[in-house]
Short mmCIF file of C-alpha atoms in Angstrom, two decimals:
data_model
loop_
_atom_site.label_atom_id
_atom_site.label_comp_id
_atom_site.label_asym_id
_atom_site.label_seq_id
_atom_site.Cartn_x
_atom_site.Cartn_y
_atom_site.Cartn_z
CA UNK A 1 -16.10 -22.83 60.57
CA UNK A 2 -19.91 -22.37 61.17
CA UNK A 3 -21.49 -19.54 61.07
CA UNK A 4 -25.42 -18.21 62.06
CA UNK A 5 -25.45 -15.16 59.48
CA UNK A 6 -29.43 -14.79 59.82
CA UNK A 7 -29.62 -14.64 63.85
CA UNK A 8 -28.21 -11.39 63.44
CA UNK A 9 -31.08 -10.34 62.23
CA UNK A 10 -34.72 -10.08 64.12
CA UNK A 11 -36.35 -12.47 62.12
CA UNK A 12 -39.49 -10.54 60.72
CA UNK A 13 -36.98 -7.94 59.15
CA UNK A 14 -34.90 -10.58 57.85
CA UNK A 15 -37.83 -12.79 56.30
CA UNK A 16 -39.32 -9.84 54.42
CA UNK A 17 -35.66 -8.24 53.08
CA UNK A 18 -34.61 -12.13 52.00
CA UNK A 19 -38.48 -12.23 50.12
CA UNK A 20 -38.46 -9.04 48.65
CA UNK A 21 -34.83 -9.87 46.99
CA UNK A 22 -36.45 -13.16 45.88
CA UNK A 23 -39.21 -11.99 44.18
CA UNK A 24 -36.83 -9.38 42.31
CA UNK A 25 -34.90 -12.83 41.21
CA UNK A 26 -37.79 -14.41 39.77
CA UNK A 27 -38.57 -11.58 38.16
CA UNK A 28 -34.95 -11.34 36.44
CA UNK A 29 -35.19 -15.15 35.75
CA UNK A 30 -38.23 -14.80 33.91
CA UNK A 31 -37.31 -11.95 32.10
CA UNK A 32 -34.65 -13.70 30.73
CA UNK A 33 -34.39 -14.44 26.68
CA UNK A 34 -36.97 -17.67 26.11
CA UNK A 35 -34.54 -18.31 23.26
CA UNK A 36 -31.46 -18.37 24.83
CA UNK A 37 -30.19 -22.10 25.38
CA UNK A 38 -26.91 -20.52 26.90
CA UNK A 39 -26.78 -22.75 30.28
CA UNK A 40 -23.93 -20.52 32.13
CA UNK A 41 -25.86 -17.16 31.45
CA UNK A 42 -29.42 -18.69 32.86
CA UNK A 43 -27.23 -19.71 35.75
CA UNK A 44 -25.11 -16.17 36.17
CA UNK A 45 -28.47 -14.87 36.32
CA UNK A 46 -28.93 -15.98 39.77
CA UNK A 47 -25.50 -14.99 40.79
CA UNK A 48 -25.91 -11.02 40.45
CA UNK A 49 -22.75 -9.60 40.37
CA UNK A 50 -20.82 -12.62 42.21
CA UNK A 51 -17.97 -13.59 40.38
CA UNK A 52 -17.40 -17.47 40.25
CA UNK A 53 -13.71 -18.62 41.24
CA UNK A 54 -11.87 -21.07 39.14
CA UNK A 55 -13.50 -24.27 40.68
CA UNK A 56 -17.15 -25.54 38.93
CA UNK A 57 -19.58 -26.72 41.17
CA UNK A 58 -20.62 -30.20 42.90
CA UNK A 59 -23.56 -30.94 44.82
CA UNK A 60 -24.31 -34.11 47.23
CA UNK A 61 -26.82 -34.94 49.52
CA UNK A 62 -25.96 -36.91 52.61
CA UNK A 63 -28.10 -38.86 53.93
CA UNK A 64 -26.94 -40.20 57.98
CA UNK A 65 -28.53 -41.35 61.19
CA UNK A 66 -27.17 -40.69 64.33
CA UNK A 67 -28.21 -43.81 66.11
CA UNK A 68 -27.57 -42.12 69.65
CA UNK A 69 -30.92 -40.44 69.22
CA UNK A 70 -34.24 -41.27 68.82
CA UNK A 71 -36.73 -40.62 65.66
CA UNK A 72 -39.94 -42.24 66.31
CA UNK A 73 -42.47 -40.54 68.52
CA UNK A 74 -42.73 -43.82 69.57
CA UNK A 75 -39.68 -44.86 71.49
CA UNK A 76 -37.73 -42.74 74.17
CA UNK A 77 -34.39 -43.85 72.74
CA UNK A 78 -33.01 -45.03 69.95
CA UNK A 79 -33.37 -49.29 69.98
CA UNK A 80 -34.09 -51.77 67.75
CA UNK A 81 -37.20 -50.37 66.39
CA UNK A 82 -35.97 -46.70 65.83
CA UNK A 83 -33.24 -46.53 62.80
CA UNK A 84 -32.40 -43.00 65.01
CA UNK A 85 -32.53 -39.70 64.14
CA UNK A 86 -32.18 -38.46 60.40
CA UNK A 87 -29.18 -36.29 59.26
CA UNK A 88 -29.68 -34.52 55.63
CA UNK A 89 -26.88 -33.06 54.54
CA UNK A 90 -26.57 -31.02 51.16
CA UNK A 91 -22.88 -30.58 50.54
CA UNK A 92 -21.55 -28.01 47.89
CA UNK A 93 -17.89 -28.69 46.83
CA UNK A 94 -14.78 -28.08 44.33
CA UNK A 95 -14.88 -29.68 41.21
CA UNK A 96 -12.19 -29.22 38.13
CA UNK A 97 -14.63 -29.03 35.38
CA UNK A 98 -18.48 -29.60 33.52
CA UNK A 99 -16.31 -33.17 32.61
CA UNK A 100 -16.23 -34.19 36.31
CA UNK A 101 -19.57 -36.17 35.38
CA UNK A 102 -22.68 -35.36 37.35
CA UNK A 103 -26.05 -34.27 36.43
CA UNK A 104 -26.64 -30.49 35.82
CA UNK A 105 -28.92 -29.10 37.86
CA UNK A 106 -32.11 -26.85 38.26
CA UNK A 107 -33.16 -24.84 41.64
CA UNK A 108 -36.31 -27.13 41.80
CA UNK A 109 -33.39 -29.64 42.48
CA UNK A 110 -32.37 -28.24 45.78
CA UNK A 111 -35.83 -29.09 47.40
CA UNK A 112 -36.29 -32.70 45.74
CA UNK A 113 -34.02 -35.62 47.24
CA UNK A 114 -32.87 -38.62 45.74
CA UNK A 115 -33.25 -40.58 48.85
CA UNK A 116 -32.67 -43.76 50.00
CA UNK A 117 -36.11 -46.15 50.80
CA UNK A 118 -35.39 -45.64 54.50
CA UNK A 119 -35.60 -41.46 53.90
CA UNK A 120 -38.06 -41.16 50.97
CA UNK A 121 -41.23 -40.46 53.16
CA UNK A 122 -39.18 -37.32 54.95
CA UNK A 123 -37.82 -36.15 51.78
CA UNK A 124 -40.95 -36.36 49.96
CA UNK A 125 -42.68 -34.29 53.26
CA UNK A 126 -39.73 -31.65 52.89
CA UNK A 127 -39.92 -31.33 49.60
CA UNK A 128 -43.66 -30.68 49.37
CA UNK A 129 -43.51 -28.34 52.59
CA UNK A 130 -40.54 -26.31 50.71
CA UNK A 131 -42.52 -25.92 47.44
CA UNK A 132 -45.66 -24.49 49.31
CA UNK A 133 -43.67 -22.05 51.48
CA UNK A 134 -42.16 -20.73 48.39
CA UNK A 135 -45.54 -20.56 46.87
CA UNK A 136 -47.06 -18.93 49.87
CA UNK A 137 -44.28 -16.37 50.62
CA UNK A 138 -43.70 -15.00 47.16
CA UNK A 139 -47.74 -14.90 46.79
CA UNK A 140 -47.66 -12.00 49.65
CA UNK A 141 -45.61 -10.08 47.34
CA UNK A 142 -47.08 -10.68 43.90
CA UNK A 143 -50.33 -12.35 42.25
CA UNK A 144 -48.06 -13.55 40.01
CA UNK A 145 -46.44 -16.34 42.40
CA UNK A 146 -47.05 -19.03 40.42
CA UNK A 147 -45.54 -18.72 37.44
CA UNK A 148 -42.41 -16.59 39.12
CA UNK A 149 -41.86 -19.82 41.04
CA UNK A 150 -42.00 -22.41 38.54
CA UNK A 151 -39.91 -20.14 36.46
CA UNK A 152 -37.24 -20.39 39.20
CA UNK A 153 -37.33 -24.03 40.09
CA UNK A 154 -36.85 -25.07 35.87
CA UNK A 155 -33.86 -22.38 36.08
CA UNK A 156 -30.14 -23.50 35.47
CA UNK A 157 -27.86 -23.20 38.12
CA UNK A 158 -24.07 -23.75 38.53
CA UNK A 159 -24.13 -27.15 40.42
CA UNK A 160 -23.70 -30.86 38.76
CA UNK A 161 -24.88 -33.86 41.04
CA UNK A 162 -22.74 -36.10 42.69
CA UNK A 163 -19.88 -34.87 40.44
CA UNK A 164 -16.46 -36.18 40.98
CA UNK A 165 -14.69 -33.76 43.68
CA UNK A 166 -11.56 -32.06 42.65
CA UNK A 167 -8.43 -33.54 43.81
CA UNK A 168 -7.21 -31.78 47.22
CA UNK A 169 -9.10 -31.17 50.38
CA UNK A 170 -10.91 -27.66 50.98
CA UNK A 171 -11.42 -25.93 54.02
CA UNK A 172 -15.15 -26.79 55.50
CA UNK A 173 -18.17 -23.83 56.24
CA UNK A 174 -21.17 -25.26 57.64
CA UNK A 175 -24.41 -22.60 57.11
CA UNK A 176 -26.53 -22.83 59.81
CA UNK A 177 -30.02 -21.26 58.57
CA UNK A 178 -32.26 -19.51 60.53
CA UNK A 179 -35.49 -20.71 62.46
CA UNK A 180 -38.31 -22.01 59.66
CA UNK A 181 -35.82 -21.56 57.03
CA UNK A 182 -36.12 -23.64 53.81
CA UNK A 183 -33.20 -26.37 52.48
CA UNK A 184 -32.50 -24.15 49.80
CA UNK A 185 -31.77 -21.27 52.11
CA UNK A 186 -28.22 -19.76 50.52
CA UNK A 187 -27.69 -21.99 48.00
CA UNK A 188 -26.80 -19.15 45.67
CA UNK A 189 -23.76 -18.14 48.20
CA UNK A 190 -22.61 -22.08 48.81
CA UNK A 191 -22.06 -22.33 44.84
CA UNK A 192 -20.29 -19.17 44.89
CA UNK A 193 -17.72 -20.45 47.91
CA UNK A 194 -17.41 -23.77 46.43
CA UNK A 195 -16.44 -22.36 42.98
CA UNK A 196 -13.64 -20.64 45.02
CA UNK A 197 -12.31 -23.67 47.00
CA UNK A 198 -14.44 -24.37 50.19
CA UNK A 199 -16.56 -27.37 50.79
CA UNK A 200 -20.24 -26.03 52.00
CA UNK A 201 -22.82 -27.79 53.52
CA UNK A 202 -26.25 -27.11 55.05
CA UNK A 203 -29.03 -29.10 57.47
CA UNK A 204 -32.38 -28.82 56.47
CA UNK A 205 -34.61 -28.39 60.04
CA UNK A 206 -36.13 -30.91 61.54
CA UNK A 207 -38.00 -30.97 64.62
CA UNK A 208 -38.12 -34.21 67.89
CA UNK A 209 -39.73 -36.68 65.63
CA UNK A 210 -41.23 -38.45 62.77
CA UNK A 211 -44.76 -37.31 63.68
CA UNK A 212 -43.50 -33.77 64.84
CA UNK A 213 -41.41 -32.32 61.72
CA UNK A 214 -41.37 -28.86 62.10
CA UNK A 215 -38.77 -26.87 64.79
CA UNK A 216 -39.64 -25.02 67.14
CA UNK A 217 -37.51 -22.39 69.40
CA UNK A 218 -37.72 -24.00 72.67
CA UNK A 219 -34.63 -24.69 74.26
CA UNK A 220 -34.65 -28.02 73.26
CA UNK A 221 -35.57 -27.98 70.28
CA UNK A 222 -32.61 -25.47 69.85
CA UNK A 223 -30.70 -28.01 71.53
CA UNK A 224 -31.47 -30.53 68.49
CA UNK A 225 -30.73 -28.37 65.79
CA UNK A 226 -26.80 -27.74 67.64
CA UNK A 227 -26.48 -31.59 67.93
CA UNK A 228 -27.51 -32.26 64.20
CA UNK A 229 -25.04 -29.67 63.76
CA UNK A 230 -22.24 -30.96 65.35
CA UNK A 231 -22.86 -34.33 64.38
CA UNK A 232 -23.09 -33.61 60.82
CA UNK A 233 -19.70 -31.49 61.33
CA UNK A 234 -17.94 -34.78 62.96
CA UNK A 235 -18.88 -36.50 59.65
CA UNK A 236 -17.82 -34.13 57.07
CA UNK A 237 -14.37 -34.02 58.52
CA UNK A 238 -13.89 -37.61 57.37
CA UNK A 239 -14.66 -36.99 53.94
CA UNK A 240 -11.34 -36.60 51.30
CA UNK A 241 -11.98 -33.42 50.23
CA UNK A 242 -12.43 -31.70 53.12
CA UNK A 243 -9.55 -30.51 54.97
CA UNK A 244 -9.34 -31.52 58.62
CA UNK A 245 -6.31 -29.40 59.47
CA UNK A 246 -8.32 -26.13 59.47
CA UNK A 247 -10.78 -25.53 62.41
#
């Protein structure tokens, strides 16, 4: 299943509903009890009223090349020279239990990559481009951006890294973000579907090259974010836990 929730929306309306709700989470995170050591309350704090299913929470990053398709500004096609075009792909999943090994994790996670030599330039780009978007937006709201922000990047949330997936395969949702949206972009609703059975997984944007990140809403740059899209889809329905009988 994938699914557009934000086009819905005119995207002006839609930026300044999803930052006014974000700034009313950092608030809540940062009003939270500095003594309390309580991991699964910090964490329920960014839930709201969601109620987590009976799965706990994985979290993955992909990281894929589709070698039909050219990177580097360079090159017209993908040869010899051009590895072809990246595919990130954060995956939220099913796991039993906090014992299924994996790293807890902190929202500041979600924006930093633990990529591979051959991605570590792009993921270091995204990362830094994430972190000053989140700055910038929540500083249009608040003088106090700063602080609300760090707060929420050191906060607790219900994922563990590259956790061992529960046994089983899950049916597959793949979140398709809106234009200029960052990688973190529902992250909150993917651990809530994961903890009740699905496997999630999201693309962060990129634009026609390595020297041209950021995209845009021509057609065909529309066109590329489809085919990462698909692509990505045609992967994930060769992974175990993900069940390839439901379409």
């Amino acid at each position: 299943m994938a699914f557009d929730f934000e086009s819905q929306f005119p995207h002006h309306q839609n930026q300044m509903k999803y930052l006014r709700l974000a700034v009313l989470l950092l608030v809540s995170v940062r009003t939270a009890s500095p003594q309390s050591n309580d991991v699964r309350a910090r964490s329920a704090r960014l839930w709201g009223d969601l109620r987590p299913g009976k799965y706990s929470v994985g979290f993955r990053t992909l990281f894929l090349r589709d070698t039909s398709r050219s990177w580097s500004a360079r090159s017209t096609t993908a040869d010899a020279h051009d590895p072809g075009r990246p595919i990130i792909v954060n995956v939220w999943y099913p796991i039993r239990s906090a014992d299924s090994g994996g790293v807890r994790m902190v929202y500041g996670d979600y924006l930093h990559y633990a990529a591979p030599l051959t991605f570590r330039k792009l993921a270091d780009t995204l990362e830094k481009q994430d972190r000053a978007t989140w700055l910038s937006d929540v500083s249009e709201l608040t003088p106090d951006a700063g602080h609300l922000v760090e707060d929420l990047f050191s906060t607790t949330v219900a994922s563990y890294r590259d956790a061992k997936s529960a046994t089983g395969s899950y049916p597959l949702i793949i979140y398709a973000s809106g234009l200029r949206s960052r990688s973190d972009a529902n992250a909150i609703l993917a651990e809530y579907l994961a903890s009740h059975g699905y496997v999630v997984a999201s693309l962060p944007q990129l634009g026609p090259s390595d020297t041209a990140l950021d995209l845009g809403s021509s057609p065909q740059e529309l066109l590329l974010r489809e085919q990462d899209l698909e692509f990505a889809w045609a992967h994930l329905r060769t992974l175990e836990n993900v069940d390839r009988t439901v379409t």
